[in-house]
XYZ file of C-alpha atoms in Angstrom:
521
model
C 191.775 -5.261 -127.470
C 188.662 -6.364 -129.329
C 186.878 -4.156 -131.816
C 183.363 -2.906 -131.115
C 182.054 -5.472 -133.626
C 183.852 -8.317 -131.865
C 182.749 -7.067 -128.448
C 179.140 -6.970 -129.635
C 179.352 -10.648 -130.558
C 180.836 -11.424 -127.141
C 177.969 -9.504 -125.569
C 175.467 -11.650 -127.459
C 177.198 -14.829 -126.321
C 177.180 -13.627 -122.719
C 173.417 -13.169 -123.003
C 172.816 -16.737 -124.106
C 172.716 -16.305 -127.889
C 173.541 -19.627 -129.560
C 172.584 -19.021 -133.199
C 172.831 -16.082 -135.603
C 171.097 -16.014 -138.988
C 172.781 -13.699 -141.434
C 174.495 -12.818 -144.691
C 177.902 -11.127 -144.336
C 178.846 -7.989 -146.227
C 181.607 -5.430 -146.324
C 179.696 -3.352 -143.764
C 179.561 -6.152 -141.171
C 183.049 -7.670 -141.425
C 183.866 -6.701 -137.838
C 180.802 -8.572 -136.586
C 181.925 -11.634 -138.501
C 185.482 -11.312 -137.231
C 184.172 -12.218 -133.801
C 181.885 -15.109 -134.763
C 184.286 -18.022 -135.498
C 185.699 -18.097 -131.963
C 182.473 -17.203 -130.178
C 180.827 -20.618 -130.154
C 177.760 -19.078 -131.812
C 176.411 -21.066 -134.737
C 175.966 -19.133 -137.974
C 173.246 -20.013 -140.497
C 173.493 -18.431 -143.952
C 170.165 -17.824 -145.698
C 169.828 -16.584 -149.278
C 168.035 -13.321 -148.448
C 168.153 -10.935 -145.500
C 164.381 -11.125 -145.140
C 164.713 -14.881 -144.722
C 167.385 -14.335 -142.054
C 164.931 -12.384 -139.914
C 162.080 -14.838 -140.621
C 164.400 -17.664 -139.500
C 165.151 -15.718 -136.323
C 161.381 -15.436 -135.785
C 160.783 -19.181 -136.148
C 163.761 -19.912 -133.911
C 162.461 -17.562 -131.205
C 158.938 -18.997 -131.215
C 160.190 -22.515 -130.580
C 163.247 -21.897 -128.386
C 161.700 -19.203 -126.196
C 164.952 -17.230 -126.661
C 165.510 -14.140 -128.814
C 166.235 -14.918 -132.452
C 169.156 -12.931 -133.861
C 169.805 -11.797 -137.438
C 172.859 -9.995 -138.854
C 172.207 -7.845 -141.925
C 174.137 -5.255 -143.879
C 173.528 -1.541 -144.090
C 170.747 -0.202 -146.333
C 169.153 -3.010 -148.370
C 169.949 -5.569 -145.681
C 167.972 -3.611 -143.152
C 165.128 -2.746 -145.547
C 164.835 -6.427 -146.507
C 164.483 -7.257 -142.809
C 161.738 -4.705 -142.155
C 158.896 -6.984 -143.282
C 159.969 -9.805 -140.938
C 160.381 -7.254 -138.158
C 156.820 -6.088 -138.743
C 155.604 -9.710 -138.610
C 157.498 -10.197 -135.338
C 155.912 -7.060 -133.914
C 152.415 -8.198 -134.868
C 152.950 -11.521 -133.076
C 155.129 -10.251 -130.171
C 158.140 -12.354 -131.164
C 161.563 -11.392 -129.705
C 163.770 -10.841 -132.774
C 167.029 -8.874 -132.623
C 168.273 -7.453 -135.940
C 171.855 -6.173 -135.844
C 173.007 -4.135 -138.820
C 175.766 -1.914 -140.001
C 175.079 1.739 -140.744
C 176.765 4.384 -142.818
C 178.897 6.971 -141.038
C 176.672 9.092 -138.832
C 178.026 12.307 -140.374
C 176.657 11.237 -143.780
C 173.047 10.608 -142.637
C 170.538 12.623 -144.601
C 173.149 14.477 -146.675
C 172.740 12.585 -149.963
C 176.463 12.119 -150.521
C 176.088 8.962 -152.568
C 177.407 6.456 -150.036
C 176.953 2.757 -150.763
C 173.638 1.539 -149.264
C 172.698 5.103 -148.323
C 169.349 5.803 -146.659
C 168.091 9.217 -145.548
C 167.700 7.944 -141.963
C 168.109 4.201 -141.452
C 167.499 4.311 -137.691
C 164.264 6.249 -138.097
C 163.117 3.694 -140.653
C 163.781 0.819 -138.233
C 161.921 2.640 -135.465
C 158.709 2.474 -137.481
C 158.469 -1.262 -136.692
C 160.919 -1.951 -133.840
C 159.881 -1.824 -130.189
C 163.388 -0.478 -129.530
C 166.087 0.765 -131.922
C 169.435 2.318 -131.094
C 172.663 3.324 -132.821
C 175.935 2.422 -131.132
C 178.130 5.400 -131.896
C 181.057 4.681 -129.582
C 182.502 1.938 -127.407
C 180.927 3.340 -124.255
C 177.455 3.025 -125.823
C 177.687 -0.716 -126.564
C 176.936 -2.190 -123.134
C 173.974 0.167 -122.427
C 172.516 -0.557 -125.875
C 172.771 -4.314 -125.331
C 171.165 -4.017 -121.910
C 168.309 -1.876 -123.198
C 167.828 -4.013 -126.305
C 167.628 -7.283 -124.412
C 165.314 -5.716 -121.844
C 162.968 -4.802 -124.710
C 163.045 -8.412 -125.912
C 161.659 -9.593 -122.569
C 158.040 -9.597 -121.481
C 155.695 -9.240 -124.415
C 158.680 -8.982 -126.759
C 158.954 -7.797 -130.319
C 161.619 -6.777 -132.821
C 164.687 -4.844 -131.653
C 167.236 -3.165 -133.923
C 170.833 -2.255 -133.065
C 173.036 -0.620 -135.676
C 176.733 0.237 -135.689
C 178.213 2.710 -138.196
C 180.913 1.303 -140.444
C 183.518 3.738 -139.108
C 182.665 2.810 -135.506
C 182.536 -0.988 -135.788
C 186.364 -1.428 -136.044
C 187.192 0.903 -133.111
C 188.748 -0.675 -130.002
C 186.400 -1.608 -127.185
C 187.281 -2.460 -123.580
C 185.881 -5.645 -122.096
C 182.163 -5.383 -121.489
C 180.703 -5.731 -118.016
C 178.753 -8.887 -117.270
C 175.117 -8.691 -118.367
C 172.716 -7.381 -115.790
C 170.248 -9.768 -114.228
C 167.143 -10.329 -116.313
C 164.342 -8.614 -114.415
C 161.661 -10.978 -113.211
C 158.170 -10.294 -114.530
C 156.031 -8.302 -112.157
C 154.191 -10.491 -109.698
C 150.402 -10.399 -110.062
C 148.758 -7.899 -107.759
C 147.118 -9.862 -104.898
C 144.158 -7.481 -104.743
C 143.493 -7.859 -108.472
C 143.840 -11.633 -108.184
C 141.385 -11.720 -105.279
C 138.854 -9.650 -107.226
C 139.294 -11.898 -110.258
C 138.782 -15.016 -108.132
C 135.565 -13.553 -106.741
C 134.213 -12.675 -110.187
C 135.189 -15.921 -111.866
C 134.463 -18.214 -108.947
C 130.897 -16.997 -108.728
C 130.155 -17.396 -112.436
C 127.871 -20.123 -113.741
C 128.914 -19.935 -117.408
C 132.553 -18.768 -117.497
C 134.657 -18.843 -120.680
C 138.431 -18.481 -121.087
C 139.998 -16.805 -124.125
C 143.600 -17.995 -124.555
C 146.086 -16.242 -126.851
C 149.718 -16.720 -127.758
C 150.802 -15.226 -124.434
C 149.506 -18.370 -122.721
C 151.375 -20.907 -124.854
C 154.040 -21.586 -122.202
C 151.547 -21.802 -119.339
C 149.617 -24.953 -120.238
C 149.553 -26.559 -116.789
C 148.320 -23.412 -115.052
C 145.756 -22.766 -117.786
C 144.403 -26.288 -117.433
C 144.205 -25.920 -113.649
C 142.141 -22.739 -113.907
C 139.908 -24.150 -116.645
C 139.185 -27.272 -114.638
C 138.580 -25.331 -111.433
C 136.081 -23.107 -113.232
C 134.736 -25.860 -115.501
C 135.194 -23.270 -118.258
C 135.546 -23.835 -122.004
C 138.897 -22.550 -123.338
C 138.678 -20.756 -126.693
C 142.070 -20.653 -128.432
C 143.316 -18.089 -130.921
C 145.612 -19.348 -133.683
C 148.777 -18.697 -131.653
C 147.438 -20.668 -128.687
C 146.748 -23.861 -130.619
C 148.304 -26.976 -129.167
C 147.389 -26.092 -125.600
C 145.261 -28.692 -123.802
C 145.104 -30.928 -126.885
C 141.920 -33.035 -126.905
C 140.933 -31.804 -123.453
C 137.123 -31.878 -123.122
C 137.119 -28.157 -122.248
C 139.198 -26.961 -125.200
C 137.621 -25.108 -128.143
C 140.358 -24.901 -130.811
C 138.360 -22.547 -133.015
C 138.516 -18.943 -134.111
C 136.480 -16.363 -132.185
C 135.514 -15.045 -135.635
C 133.194 -18.058 -136.079
C 129.582 -17.464 -135.096
C 129.437 -20.609 -132.975
C 132.375 -19.420 -130.871
C 130.966 -15.919 -130.595
C 127.719 -17.403 -129.319
C 129.637 -19.294 -126.631
C 131.340 -16.057 -125.555
C 128.092 -14.068 -125.666
C 126.362 -16.581 -123.372
C 129.146 -16.377 -120.773
C 128.525 -14.564 -117.517
C 132.285 -14.158 -116.936
C 135.207 -14.046 -119.373
C 138.894 -14.553 -118.578
C 141.211 -13.372 -121.387
C 144.819 -14.569 -121.115
C 147.688 -13.325 -123.279
C 145.517 -12.222 -126.182
C 145.514 -8.786 -127.815
C 141.893 -9.302 -128.940
C 142.938 -8.355 -132.462
C 140.789 -8.318 -135.573
C 142.628 -11.142 -137.328
C 141.552 -13.467 -134.530
C 138.286 -11.999 -133.305
C 136.726 -10.400 -136.386
C 138.588 -11.603 -139.459
C 135.460 -11.227 -141.623
C 134.947 -7.628 -140.395
C 131.320 -8.323 -139.520
C 131.350 -6.470 -136.227
C 129.097 -7.657 -133.450
C 131.775 -9.107 -131.166
C 130.268 -9.781 -127.724
C 130.839 -7.077 -125.112
C 133.986 -7.936 -123.154
C 134.287 -4.769 -121.081
C 133.679 -6.644 -117.807
C 136.246 -9.369 -118.489
C 139.156 -10.389 -116.301
C 142.230 -9.808 -118.407
C 145.802 -11.049 -117.961
C 148.662 -9.645 -120.018
C 152.349 -9.090 -119.404
C 152.168 -5.699 -121.142
C 150.507 -2.784 -119.363
C 150.147 -0.847 -122.610
C 148.239 -3.743 -124.130
C 145.950 -3.936 -121.092
C 145.103 -0.253 -121.529
C 143.842 -0.774 -125.086
C 140.604 -2.492 -124.065
C 138.342 -1.883 -121.068
C 138.277 -4.684 -118.515
C 136.582 -5.294 -115.198
C 139.826 -6.579 -113.698
C 143.261 -6.168 -115.301
C 146.215 -8.223 -114.074
C 149.594 -7.133 -115.457
C 151.795 -10.199 -115.079
C 153.237 -13.205 -116.830
C 150.434 -15.555 -117.852
C 151.841 -18.533 -115.984
C 152.288 -16.633 -112.721
C 148.874 -14.991 -112.905
C 147.069 -18.218 -113.768
C 148.860 -20.060 -110.951
C 147.732 -17.371 -108.512
C 144.154 -17.676 -109.759
C 144.245 -21.467 -109.503
C 145.434 -21.242 -105.904
C 142.414 -19.132 -104.991
C 139.749 -21.071 -106.873
C 137.843 -24.068 -105.586
C 136.558 -26.688 -107.965
C 132.979 -26.397 -109.117
C 130.635 -28.613 -111.070
C 129.026 -27.091 -114.107
C 128.249 -27.726 -117.716
C 131.552 -26.511 -119.204
C 132.312 -29.781 -120.941
C 128.896 -29.814 -122.579
C 129.216 -26.184 -123.687
C 132.715 -26.799 -125.080
C 131.588 -29.888 -126.968
C 128.611 -28.060 -128.446
C 130.824 -25.156 -129.528
C 133.348 -27.502 -131.136
C 130.684 -29.327 -133.084
C 128.956 -26.147 -134.224
C 132.241 -24.453 -135.164
C 133.379 -27.384 -137.263
C 130.004 -27.583 -138.967
C 130.236 -23.866 -139.753
C 133.310 -24.413 -141.928
C 132.819 -24.527 -145.680
C 133.068 -27.969 -147.333
C 136.456 -26.961 -148.725
C 137.764 -25.902 -145.322
C 136.496 -29.123 -143.723
C 138.390 -31.117 -146.367
C 141.525 -29.082 -145.714
C 141.095 -29.603 -141.972
C 141.184 -33.347 -142.598
C 144.541 -32.847 -144.329
C 145.875 -31.087 -141.230
C 144.624 -33.895 -139.034
C 146.457 -36.334 -141.319
C 149.691 -34.408 -140.644
C 149.067 -34.614 -136.906
C 148.367 -38.354 -137.062
C 151.402 -39.112 -139.233
C 153.879 -36.950 -137.292
C 152.756 -36.659 -133.657
C 154.299 -33.692 -131.882
C 155.410 -32.020 -135.098
C 155.949 -28.294 -135.428
C 153.746 -26.990 -138.249
C 154.835 -23.645 -139.674
C 152.501 -22.069 -142.181
C 152.468 -19.476 -144.892
C 149.312 -17.764 -146.157
C 147.786 -20.732 -147.954
C 144.362 -22.373 -147.948
C 144.988 -25.206 -145.438
C 146.545 -22.698 -143.035
C 143.521 -20.415 -143.231
C 141.317 -23.429 -142.564
C 143.425 -24.455 -139.589
C 143.330 -20.982 -138.106
C 139.548 -21.241 -138.185
C 139.509 -24.691 -136.574
C 142.290 -27.127 -135.733
C 143.408 -28.872 -132.534
C 147.198 -29.250 -132.675
C 149.044 -31.604 -130.336
C 152.088 -29.517 -129.338
C 151.901 -26.221 -127.412
C 153.391 -23.486 -129.577
C 153.749 -25.954 -132.429
C 151.233 -24.316 -134.778
C 152.104 -20.848 -136.050
C 151.963 -19.009 -139.334
C 151.902 -15.653 -141.085
C 148.203 -15.752 -141.984
C 147.322 -13.733 -138.870
C 148.737 -10.463 -137.656
C 150.937 -8.878 -140.324
C 150.313 -11.607 -142.916
C 153.647 -11.688 -144.781
C 153.868 -14.140 -147.675
C 157.124 -16.070 -147.920
C 157.279 -16.479 -144.137
C 156.779 -20.247 -143.934
C 159.951 -21.773 -145.442
C 162.530 -19.654 -143.587
C 160.573 -19.659 -140.319
C 160.341 -23.464 -140.524
C 164.123 -23.659 -140.917
C 164.561 -21.452 -137.853
C 162.168 -23.663 -135.894
C 164.086 -26.778 -136.932
C 167.375 -25.210 -135.807
C 165.760 -24.520 -132.420
C 164.317 -28.045 -132.057
C 166.508 -30.453 -134.049
C 164.797 -33.540 -132.601
C 161.298 -32.518 -133.671
C 159.829 -33.063 -137.134
C 158.960 -29.734 -138.763
C 156.357 -29.318 -141.489
C 156.343 -26.182 -143.604
C 152.866 -25.784 -145.049
C 153.110 -23.379 -147.973
C 151.338 -22.655 -151.241
C 152.771 -22.682 -154.731
C 152.457 -18.887 -154.750
C 153.927 -18.306 -151.301
C 156.844 -20.664 -151.831
C 157.953 -18.598 -154.814
C 158.651 -15.732 -152.397
C 161.412 -17.758 -150.739
C 162.301 -20.674 -153.025
C 166.004 -20.041 -152.529
C 165.761 -21.052 -148.869
C 165.385 -24.677 -149.941
C 169.148 -24.576 -150.334
C 169.550 -23.220 -146.800
C 167.571 -26.209 -145.544
C 169.927 -28.524 -147.408
C 173.039 -26.750 -146.130
C 171.838 -27.073 -142.543
C 170.463 -30.608 -142.917
C 167.325 -29.697 -140.985
C 164.375 -32.068 -140.711
C 161.833 -29.936 -142.572
C 159.155 -31.345 -144.834
C 158.000 -28.706 -147.308
C 154.364 -29.516 -148.075
C 153.454 -27.441 -151.120
C 149.726 -26.882 -151.586
C 149.701 -26.440 -155.361
C 146.426 -24.875 -156.450
C 148.058 -23.036 -159.361
C 148.025 -19.483 -158.107
C 146.652 -17.320 -155.363
C 143.420 -19.287 -154.928
C 142.488 -17.790 -151.550
C 142.742 -14.286 -153.000
C 140.882 -15.267 -156.182
C 137.970 -16.618 -154.141
C 137.872 -13.436 -152.070
C 137.781 -11.306 -155.228
C 134.952 -13.403 -156.626
C 133.007 -13.164 -153.382
C 133.383 -9.375 -153.530
C 132.019 -9.264 -157.065
C 135.379 -8.202 -158.511
C 136.773 -9.640 -161.705
C 139.629 -11.948 -160.741
C 142.921 -10.530 -161.967
C 146.549 -11.235 -161.110
C 145.839 -14.434 -159.179
C 147.134 -17.043 -161.631
C 150.937 -16.868 -161.673
C 152.239 -20.049 -163.275
C 153.811 -22.290 -160.644
C 157.204 -23.790 -161.377
C 157.706 -27.504 -161.897
C 158.419 -28.439 -158.321
C 160.067 -31.791 -159.008
C 163.043 -30.252 -160.841
C 163.092 -27.492 -158.227
C 163.492 -30.105 -155.513
C 166.079 -31.918 -157.609
C 168.042 -28.684 -158.015
C 168.036 -28.369 -154.231
C 169.068 -32.060 -153.955
C 166.105 -33.051 -151.821
C 163.667 -35.976 -152.105
C 160.361 -35.217 -153.805
C 156.966 -36.799 -154.258
C 153.687 -35.618 -155.775
C 150.422 -36.761 -154.218
C 146.682 -36.142 -154.648
C 144.962 -33.921 -152.084
C 143.710 -36.751 -149.866
C 144.455 -37.337 -146.169
C 145.559 -40.930 -146.744
C 148.032 -39.951 -149.456
C 149.486 -37.169 -147.329
C 149.814 -39.364 -144.238
C 151.558 -42.084 -146.249
C 154.010 -39.601 -147.759
C 154.806 -38.118 -144.355
C 155.407 -41.537 -142.809
C 157.945 -42.483 -145.488
C 161.509 -42.807 -144.137
C 163.314 -39.502 -144.203
C 166.586 -37.843 -143.369
C 166.960 -34.125 -143.796
C 164.666 -31.887 -145.839
C 162.198 -33.128 -148.426
C 159.308 -31.816 -150.511
C 155.775 -33.147 -150.908
C 153.682 -31.502 -153.608
C 149.931 -31.747 -153.023
C 147.977 -31.437 -156.255
C 145.160 -29.268 -154.957
C 143.850 -27.697 -158.123
């Protein structure tokens, strides 16, 4: 008979898990006992936080839950920051950990990796967290955990005490059927069609919840002749379409477009500050009469709306498209004007950095670009039209965790081995997760680490200066990246911060990971 740890692994396999990111420890041996014969691939990062960031990048590209195995105590606390990032961006990440014996919790007995209440700590960021205290609890916990990963998604935590993990476990029942998303309410759809179909200046706001519904989004946009404003997590949808506005709603030009609309359709967007008011200026146009689509009823309740449709974005948009008739309007003109004004609104530095992003797109069509909090990423979140749905994502929105880019890029490359992956990171951010260069080499993934070397935390320094604060703590000395790349046994080149130089470096023949240092300051 299998142990509970082995049975848990079998339960993951039965639910379609193909990859686990993790670092083994004495508290998770029973999990690892079951892995070699499971058919699940194991990727070993150098830090538990990187394991969960890799699971995040994997989930965003594969559309499946990303899974991380971590040890009790410090393994779980190291994973909390990635879990918080996953929650901010609604990414389905499952973190499985050991736990100390339940009888020791909160008693201060000096156990290895002891925490006062590990499960309570995980619940501060997880959308669902459960302890598996006996064999009979395993199947229900897996069912509930995977149910929580569906829909809007987010981080889930399952923990098994060290004295429970080795106990015998009967064969698990087959996984229950994945519940289908609720169908859009026909009455709500009909009301939305009436509101939107009668509008003369409609606008669509597309968020990350729409990134797998491109065809239906395009159909609705074309039927309404409506400009489509994209948040950062929606970039790549409708690339170069005349109705697309790949610009932040925080820009005044985009806000003006929204303010002039007589009907707004918001799809899969939480309307959060990091997208809609990143400068904290206030004055966002009134959206209380909008038509809003979201898979999460709790999210719909957070903002007033004229019509709320609780459904998967693709299904709801398809239902809208079926009820709309084509109309002629001036959507293309309005979208073009908004694009031009938004780009002109960027600072000269951001426009130059945007040209660097466009050089990446031209050199590596269809690439996945994974960003850390670095200047070109901030510029791209303000304005950038990517060419792959879901292929532009980063940690500079939502939770904003530095060190995200390198491990998340590795996870993305594991999910899509045929696609080129670019990790766009700064010299400061890369130092949070330098060790993961070796993980990239171990796995042989096609990741190009583009290091924007401006000798410190330049984005933060400029913000401090703008606030009239003396700049302090923003000039950590960067390492010499060439010997760093050599230590990781990967090709390296240094280039000036020009689009032509970057495009040429990216087009150079490659196999496996490599590093390009951009001398940006």
